[in-house]
Amino acid sequence: MMKKLNLMLAALAVSAGMSAQTHTFDVNTTKVGGAIPKTMYGIFFEDINYAADGGLYAELVMNRSFEFPNHYAGWSISGQVSLKNDGPFNKNPHYVRMAPSGHAHKHTMIENSGFFGIGVKQGAEYQFSVWARCPEGGSSKLWIDLVDNATMGDDQKIGNAGVEISGKEWKKYTARIKANKTNAKAHLRVWGDSKVTTDVEHVSLFPVDVYRGDENGMRKDLAEALEQMHPGVFRFPGGCIVEGTDLASRYQWKNSVGPVENRPLNENRWHYTFTHRYFPDYYQSYGLGFYEYFRLSEQIGAEPLPVLSVGLSCQYQNEIKDEEHVHVPLDQLQPYIDDCIDLIEFANGDPATNQWAKLRADMGHPEPFNLKYLGVGNEQWDYKDNPAFTKRLKIFVEAIRKVHPEIKLIGTTGPDSEGENFDRLQPRMKELGCDLYDEHFYRNEEWFLKSGNRYDNYDRSKKAPKVFAGEYACHGRGKKWNHFNAALMEAAFMTDLERNADVVEMATYAPLFAHVEGWQWRPDAIWYDNLRSFNSCSYYVQQLYSMNKGTNMLTLTMNGKPVAGNDDQDGLFASAVLDKNTNEVIVKVINTGDKAQDVTLNLKGMKGSHEAQLISMHSDNLTAENTLDEPNKIVPQTSSVTVSAPSQSVTVPARTFYIYKIKK
Ligand code: AHR
C-alpha cells in the first residue's frame, strides 16, 4: 500500500514538473585541488562576419586606400575623377586625382558608403584624415560632408568640415566633424572646389570616442564587451584566415604592422567561402594588425595567443595530391619559421638589438608584450599515407625551441572533436613535444549533452600536452542560432572543463563577432549593426565562467561520480571551485532537463549559515534569444541568499544555469 502511495506521489511530482527524487551533491571544501589556470576562459578573434573591418576596428571608410581589385568599391564618383598608381605608399600605390571640371558649378566628388553604411551618432565627433597634394601646385579646398543620402530634402548634410590642401608634397590633413543627427547608414562625401587639381589617398574617418582613445582605435562598445568578459587569453587572428584559401591569401602578420597607410590589402576568404553568404567587398585592410592585437590583449588583461601558418594552406580547399603546389615544400619552410621567430621578437625582443622589436617600440610600445604562447597551424591534419601536418610541425617545433624554449607551442588535433584524424593527431602532439594542442568542436545539442565526461580520462602524464579548446559552440538544430538552449548546453559542457582544469589550460568560444548584415557564420558571441550591439546568451555563459572561475578545483560528486549529465543524473551537470582571493566556494549547477530537480548540497568542512550570491540564467522559451531590439531579454540575474552548511536543499528549476557563490 505504502509503495503504491509513494509511486503515486512520485508520478504527481513528475507531472507537476518536479523531480521525482532528491539528488545529493557532495562538495569537499577542505580538500583544495589544483589551480585553475588564469588563462582558462578566453576569447578567439577571427576576421569573419565583418569582425575586423566593419566591426571591432573603428575605421568607418571602406576601401580607404583604393586598393580593392575594384578600385572604386565602396565609392561613388562624379566629375573628373581618375585613378593613379604612383602614390606615396609603395604597398598601397593607388590614389585618386580629383580635377576641376572646367565649370565652377560642376563639382568633382567622391562618396564612400562605409560598411553597410556609416554609423554616426548625434552630437558625436568624427576624426577625418586624408593624405593629399595639389600635383600642379597651388592650393585647394576639400569639403568633407557626412550625408544622410536616403534623405533628399534640405537636411541631407548631417555634419561637415573643410581642409585646405597646399603644395605639391603629399601631407596628412585632418578635420573634426560633429554629427547633428543619428544615422546608421550615412555616407562620407569629399568634394573639391573645382579650381585646382587635388590628389587624394587613404581617406579615413574614425569616431573620436574609440576604446581607450587609442590612435587607430577600436569601436568602443565592442572592445568594452570584450573587456567585460574578463578573458584570460586572446587567440588571434583566426581560424581559417591564418591558412588562407591558398598560401598567397594566408594572414601575413608582417604586413599588418607599421604605418597603417602602408599595410597592404589582403583578400578575406570569408568573402567567397560560403556562396550563400557571398560578400564581394570583404577584404582585410590589416588596419587591425598584430600591434593592435597585442595592445588590446594587454588592455583587456588577456594573454596574447597568436596563431601562424605552418606552411599548409587550408586543407579543406586544397587537395593533398597536389602537395608541393598548394602547400610549402619541406625545404622551403624557413620564411614561415622566421615569421614565428620574428613575431616572438616583435612581441618580446629588445628594440636595441632586433629590428622587429624596434618596430614595436617605434609604434609606441617599447616594453615587451610578454608573449608566452604561439599557435602553429590552425585546423590541420595528417593523412594515412602522408603526415602532411606533423612532418611540417616537427620542423617548426625544433627550430623555434632552439631559439625560444620559453615559448609554449600549441599544435592542433584538427577540425574534428573525435574520429580518425583526431585519434591520429592526439598522440603525435605528445611525441612532438607540443605544450598544448588546439581542439575544435562545433557540435549539436546531443554532442554537448554526451560530452560532460570528455576530459575525465585524458592523458595526465607529465609529458602530455595540455588542452586548448580553441573553437567551440553548440550549433543547435533548427532555425534559431544564438538561442538560450545552445548557451545552456555550453554551460553544461563547461563544467567538464572546470572539473578537468589540470588538463584543460584554456578554452575559447567561437566565433566572437558578427555584423547583422554581414555574417557568414553563426552562432557568434557578440552581434552588432553600425550603431548598436548586443551580447548573446552564449556570451553571458562565457562571462559567468570567466568571472567565477575561482582559483582552485574542488571535487563535487553525486554517488561518488562527477555530475556530468550521465544516464542516472536527470540532465544535471555541476562543478565546484574555491576562490582563495574572495574566500568563496563557487558551485555551478546546470539543469538541462525539462523538470525541476531537488538537490541536497553537502558542503563538507563548512558549518552554520553563510552569506551567498545566487546567479541564475533561465528562460522558459528554449529558442528565445537576445537581439538588437531586445538586448537584455536573457541576462544573468543575481540575488542574495543564505546557505546553511553542511547541508542545504536547493531546487534547480528546469533549463537553468545556477551559480552559488558561498562565503566560506
Ligand atoms: O570559426 C570559424 C571557422 O571555423 C574557423 O575559421 C576555423 O578554424 C573553423 O573551421
XYZ file of C-alpha atoms in Angstrom, residues 54-498:
445
model
C 33.317 46.975 -40.363
C 33.366 45.687 -36.789
C 35.884 45.976 -33.968
C 38.278 48.121 -35.999
C 36.677 51.556 -35.754
C 37.571 52.781 -39.269
C 34.338 53.832 -40.977
C 35.578 54.124 -44.563
C 35.700 51.001 -46.700
C 38.484 50.746 -49.292
C 40.120 53.871 -47.897
C 43.272 53.403 -49.999
C 41.555 52.491 -53.280
C 43.362 49.123 -53.278
C 40.408 46.765 -53.672
C 40.633 44.922 -57.011
C 37.660 47.072 -57.981
C 39.427 50.279 -57.009
C 36.183 52.188 -56.592
C 34.453 49.539 -54.452
C 32.550 51.391 -51.746
C 32.892 54.695 -53.612
C 30.659 56.538 -55.984
C 32.328 59.225 -58.024
C 31.216 62.180 -60.062
C 33.052 64.771 -62.111
C 36.683 64.490 -63.130
C 37.950 61.614 -61.001
C 40.733 59.330 -62.191
C 42.732 56.514 -60.638
C 46.526 56.770 -60.290
C 49.044 54.255 -59.008
C 52.242 56.096 -58.123
C 51.213 57.245 -54.662
C 53.362 57.859 -51.580
C 52.836 54.395 -50.035
C 54.634 51.714 -52.005
C 52.492 48.823 -50.760
C 49.283 50.773 -51.446
C 50.188 52.772 -54.552
C 46.701 53.728 -55.756
C 45.021 57.064 -55.128
C 42.526 59.269 -56.945
C 43.003 62.510 -58.789
C 40.161 64.993 -58.445
C 40.496 67.503 -61.267
C 38.483 70.663 -61.963
C 35.606 70.178 -64.358
C 36.178 73.491 -66.066
C 32.901 74.793 -64.705
C 32.628 76.364 -61.268
C 29.395 74.537 -60.512
C 30.354 71.099 -61.739
C 31.940 69.747 -58.611
C 34.211 66.764 -58.572
C 33.224 64.412 -55.801
C 33.878 61.005 -54.264
C 31.490 59.442 -51.768
C 32.061 56.427 -49.543
C 29.227 54.244 -48.268
C 31.213 52.575 -45.492
C 30.463 49.074 -44.313
C 26.723 48.701 -44.841
C 26.632 52.474 -44.335
C 28.496 54.652 -41.854
C 27.030 54.766 -38.362
C 27.095 58.239 -36.793
C 25.516 59.482 -33.593
C 24.015 62.871 -32.921
C 26.450 65.091 -31.050
C 29.391 62.719 -31.526
C 32.594 63.840 -33.208
C 34.419 62.085 -36.019
C 38.053 62.367 -36.954
C 38.585 62.728 -40.679
C 42.028 62.373 -42.229
C 43.379 62.239 -45.743
C 46.729 62.256 -47.482
C 46.607 64.834 -50.241
C 48.557 67.180 -52.508
C 47.997 69.594 -55.363
C 50.157 67.945 -58.070
C 50.284 71.055 -60.220
C 50.999 73.316 -57.259
C 48.768 75.926 -55.635
C 46.151 75.135 -53.055
C 42.657 73.788 -52.984
C 39.826 73.244 -50.611
C 38.267 69.875 -49.925
C 34.806 69.822 -48.373
C 34.021 66.866 -46.196
C 30.349 66.123 -45.599
C 28.608 63.455 -43.640
C 25.412 62.903 -45.530
C 22.162 61.124 -44.991
C 21.697 60.354 -48.618
C 18.488 58.478 -48.043
C 17.049 61.963 -47.372
C 16.666 64.063 -50.421
C 15.416 67.079 -48.500
C 17.311 70.174 -47.309
C 18.862 68.363 -44.412
C 20.883 65.788 -46.337
C 24.034 67.113 -44.709
C 24.452 65.903 -41.139
C 27.917 67.277 -40.455
C 30.735 68.882 -42.363
C 34.251 70.293 -42.293
C 36.793 71.583 -44.746
C 40.514 71.113 -45.265
C 42.918 73.373 -47.176
C 45.346 71.385 -49.301
C 48.504 73.120 -50.392
C 51.654 72.348 -52.315
C 52.948 69.507 -54.415
C 54.109 67.342 -51.494
C 51.952 64.626 -50.003
C 50.828 65.585 -46.487
C 48.329 64.311 -43.995
C 45.372 66.631 -43.334
C 42.835 66.229 -40.572
C 39.484 67.681 -39.575
C 36.799 67.024 -36.968
C 33.179 66.649 -37.923
C 30.287 66.765 -35.475
C 27.152 64.864 -36.452
C 23.900 66.738 -35.925
C 21.772 63.644 -36.413
C 21.971 59.934 -35.703
C 22.159 57.787 -38.788
C 23.224 54.156 -39.175
C 23.733 54.460 -42.900
C 25.377 57.810 -43.529
C 27.908 58.377 -46.313
C 31.121 60.376 -46.364
C 31.323 62.811 -49.253
C 34.566 64.550 -50.240
C 34.316 67.223 -52.894
C 36.647 69.781 -54.401
C 36.242 73.466 -55.006
C 36.650 72.810 -58.729
C 39.622 75.115 -59.200
C 42.822 73.179 -58.551
C 43.640 69.514 -59.199
C 43.902 67.592 -55.940
C 45.240 64.081 -55.310
C 43.645 62.132 -52.517
C 44.858 58.982 -50.738
C 43.977 56.998 -47.582
C 40.663 58.694 -46.802
C 39.804 57.816 -43.231
C 37.079 58.522 -40.688
C 37.098 57.290 -37.085
C 34.795 58.095 -34.194
C 36.727 60.322 -31.770
C 35.324 58.239 -28.958
C 37.135 54.947 -29.571
C 38.123 52.374 -26.955
C 40.614 53.980 -24.551
C 41.073 56.874 -27.005
C 43.680 54.917 -28.956
C 45.193 56.071 -32.209
C 43.963 53.693 -34.942
C 41.497 52.532 -32.321
C 38.744 50.026 -31.714
C 34.978 50.510 -31.655
C 34.215 51.303 -28.054
C 31.110 49.209 -27.333
C 32.661 46.116 -28.915
C 36.034 46.401 -27.198
C 34.294 47.062 -23.886
C 32.214 43.945 -24.373
C 35.474 42.016 -24.689
C 36.946 43.626 -21.606
C 33.800 42.805 -19.647
C 34.221 39.141 -20.475
C 37.410 39.199 -18.362
C 39.152 36.874 -20.797
C 42.279 35.064 -19.665
C 43.614 34.512 -23.161
C 43.124 36.153 -26.558
C 43.645 33.971 -29.642
C 44.085 35.838 -32.956
C 43.933 36.429 -35.933
C 41.897 33.246 -36.843
C 40.923 30.405 -37.800
C 40.948 29.615 -41.438
C 42.262 33.057 -42.374
C 45.600 32.054 -40.836
C 45.895 29.397 -43.541
C 44.240 31.294 -46.388
C 42.373 29.618 -49.203
C 45.814 29.397 -50.743
C 49.217 30.365 -49.445
C 49.015 33.806 -51.048
C 45.883 34.702 -49.095
C 47.127 33.490 -45.692
C 47.373 36.065 -42.921
C 50.835 37.631 -43.031
C 51.490 39.441 -39.776
C 54.493 41.352 -41.099
C 52.146 43.136 -43.496
C 49.912 44.097 -40.597
C 52.433 46.211 -38.659
C 53.997 49.634 -39.243
C 52.145 52.706 -40.542
C 48.523 51.849 -41.404
C 48.758 53.688 -44.699
C 51.313 51.179 -45.932
C 49.755 47.916 -44.793
C 48.826 46.069 -47.970
C 45.342 44.757 -48.506
C 44.716 41.033 -48.146
C 41.895 39.000 -49.525
C 39.424 37.771 -46.931
C 38.486 34.172 -47.670
C 35.117 34.684 -45.985
C 34.104 36.894 -48.852
C 33.583 33.820 -51.051
C 33.868 30.686 -48.850
C 30.111 30.411 -48.386
C 28.373 31.132 -51.637
C 25.021 31.570 -49.878
C 26.554 34.456 -47.962
C 28.786 35.996 -50.597
C 30.361 39.379 -49.816
C 32.446 40.586 -52.765
C 33.593 43.666 -50.847
C 35.052 41.801 -47.874
C 38.821 42.348 -47.649
C 41.331 42.682 -44.842
C 42.820 46.155 -44.594
C 45.136 44.941 -41.794
C 44.267 48.207 -40.028
C 43.626 45.912 -37.080
C 47.025 44.274 -37.167
C 49.341 42.450 -34.806
C 50.386 45.566 -32.895
C 46.736 46.360 -32.244
C 46.006 42.751 -31.252
C 48.838 42.777 -28.705
C 47.782 46.196 -27.420
C 44.214 45.008 -26.989
C 45.327 41.827 -25.206
C 47.185 43.966 -22.722
C 44.274 46.359 -22.245
C 41.726 43.635 -21.581
C 44.113 41.672 -19.381
C 44.358 38.559 -21.571
C 47.436 36.571 -22.547
C 48.071 37.102 -26.264
C 47.956 33.919 -28.313
C 48.828 34.467 -31.973
C 48.479 31.627 -34.461
C 50.669 31.460 -37.562
C 50.756 29.372 -40.710
C 52.530 26.019 -40.621
C 53.091 26.156 -44.376
C 49.822 24.428 -45.241
C 47.060 26.288 -46.976
C 43.519 25.372 -45.908
C 43.296 21.589 -46.259
C 39.539 21.712 -46.847
C 40.147 23.689 -50.009
C 43.358 22.096 -51.232
C 43.808 18.530 -52.412
C 46.843 16.923 -50.805
C 47.636 15.058 -54.038
C 48.996 18.322 -55.226
C 51.029 18.806 -52.098
C 54.070 20.634 -53.405
C 51.971 23.025 -55.441
C 49.478 24.161 -52.878
C 51.489 23.752 -49.678
C 55.019 24.790 -48.787
C 57.632 22.137 -49.631
C 59.566 20.977 -46.574
C 62.824 22.529 -47.716
C 61.179 25.913 -48.216
C 59.650 26.392 -44.776
C 62.313 28.792 -43.498
C 60.438 32.059 -44.217
C 57.449 30.652 -42.327
C 59.632 29.643 -39.403
C 61.221 33.091 -39.491
C 57.725 34.569 -39.250
C 57.303 32.723 -35.943
C 60.684 33.682 -34.534
C 60.419 37.291 -35.686
C 56.968 37.508 -34.136
C 58.361 36.451 -30.775
C 60.952 39.211 -31.184
C 58.299 41.720 -32.229
C 56.383 40.924 -29.050
C 59.181 40.422 -26.545
C 62.526 41.426 -28.049
C 64.940 44.198 -27.239
C 64.454 47.235 -29.514
C 68.179 47.958 -29.289
C 69.146 44.691 -30.947
C 66.228 43.453 -33.005
C 64.527 45.174 -35.961
C 61.083 43.759 -35.180
C 61.329 44.763 -31.542
C 62.429 48.197 -32.709
C 59.334 48.422 -34.886
C 57.189 47.632 -31.828
C 58.937 50.422 -29.928
C 58.539 52.821 -32.849
C 54.849 52.036 -32.944
C 54.556 53.132 -29.325
C 55.279 50.117 -27.126
C 58.942 49.915 -26.078
C 58.094 47.496 -23.260
C 57.629 43.869 -24.252
C 54.146 42.422 -24.653
C 55.195 39.307 -22.686
C 54.140 36.772 -25.259
C 54.059 33.270 -23.762
C 52.088 31.195 -26.288
C 52.312 30.624 -30.012
C 49.956 28.502 -32.114
C 51.431 26.872 -35.214
C 48.773 25.841 -37.720
C 45.026 26.061 -37.399
C 42.849 23.101 -38.407
C 45.485 20.875 -39.997
C 45.648 17.140 -40.270
C 47.724 14.182 -41.427
C 46.703 11.590 -43.985
C 47.116 7.849 -43.563
C 49.978 7.759 -46.045
C 51.231 11.309 -45.639
C 51.780 13.121 -42.349
C 51.355 16.429 -44.166
C 50.865 18.421 -40.988
C 53.093 16.801 -38.410
C 56.116 16.483 -40.672
C 55.974 20.276 -41.013
C 55.105 20.956 -37.393
C 58.121 18.931 -36.263
C 60.445 21.231 -38.206
C 58.789 24.303 -36.685
C 58.898 22.964 -33.129
C 62.587 22.075 -33.341
C 63.572 25.384 -34.911
C 61.551 27.592 -32.538
C 62.597 25.643 -29.425
C 66.257 26.191 -30.270
C 65.879 29.958 -30.098
C 62.901 30.435 -27.808
C 62.482 27.495 -25.424
C 60.451 29.749 -23.128
C 57.506 29.979 -25.545
C 54.695 27.441 -25.149
C 53.948 25.941 -28.545
C 50.429 24.913 -29.498
C 49.720 22.228 -32.096
C 46.295 21.028 -33.185
C 44.128 17.932 -33.438
C 42.362 19.348 -36.491
C 38.742 20.264 -37.111
C 37.137 17.144 -35.613
C 36.324 16.566 -31.987
C 36.888 12.820 -32.417
C 37.420 10.268 -35.185
C 40.248 9.157 -37.387
C 42.103 12.455 -37.780
C 41.748 13.305 -34.127
C 42.944 9.881 -32.989
C 45.928 10.046 -35.292
C 46.968 13.523 -34.203
C 46.459 13.440 -30.446
C 49.390 11.101 -29.667
C 51.555 12.912 -32.229
C 51.185 16.182 -30.316
C 52.790 14.479 -27.335
C 55.545 12.863 -29.397
C 56.415 16.213 -30.968
C 56.627 17.838 -27.549
C 53.885 20.420 -28.027
C 52.967 22.170 -24.795
C 49.307 22.316 -25.745
C 47.085 21.296 -28.623
C 44.077 23.027 -30.018
C 40.785 21.095 -30.258
C 37.719 22.344 -32.150
C 34.096 21.330 -31.833
C 31.080 22.964 -33.385
C 28.503 20.347 -32.468
C 24.783 19.905 -31.820
C 22.876 19.624 -28.529
C 23.244 15.844 -28.271
C 27.007 16.053 -28.560
C 27.199 18.608 -25.777
C 24.885 16.592 -23.552
C 27.007 13.486 -24.049
C 30.379 15.161 -23.611
C 30.234 16.012 -19.933
C 32.972 13.494 -19.176
C 35.158 14.244 -22.196
C 38.279 15.227 -20.290
C 37.962 12.915 -17.267
C 40.229 10.301 -18.816
C 42.665 12.445 -20.778
C 46.363 11.702 -20.526
C 47.655 13.236 -17.294
C 51.228 12.067 -17.604
C 53.996 14.592 -17.200
C 54.805 14.897 -20.888
C 51.222 15.047 -22.089
C 50.341 18.389 -23.667
C 47.554 20.424 -22.116
C 44.314 21.058 -23.951
C 43.307 24.295 -25.573
C 39.651 24.038 -26.606
C 40.270 26.773 -29.147
C 36.960 26.848 -31.022
C 33.646 25.515 -29.837
C 29.973 26.356 -29.803
C 26.714 24.487 -29.684
C 25.220 24.561 -33.164
C 21.666 23.754 -32.209
C 19.323 22.024 -34.573
C 16.582 24.132 -36.124
C 16.394 27.635 -37.417
C 17.408 29.654 -34.392
C 21.045 30.177 -33.589
C 22.212 32.057 -30.538
C 19.294 30.821 -28.528
C 19.150 30.130 -24.834
C 19.294 26.355 -25.173
C 22.592 26.455 -27.095
C 24.068 28.570 -24.309
C 22.700 26.166 -21.690
C 24.384 23.242 -23.466
C 27.668 25.154 -23.450
C 27.292 25.959 -19.753
C 26.713 22.259 -19.037
C 29.744 21.186 -21.054
C 31.950 23.770 -19.383
C 31.589 22.009 -16.035
C 33.798 19.384 -17.656
C 36.452 21.990 -18.493
C 36.341 23.228 -14.929
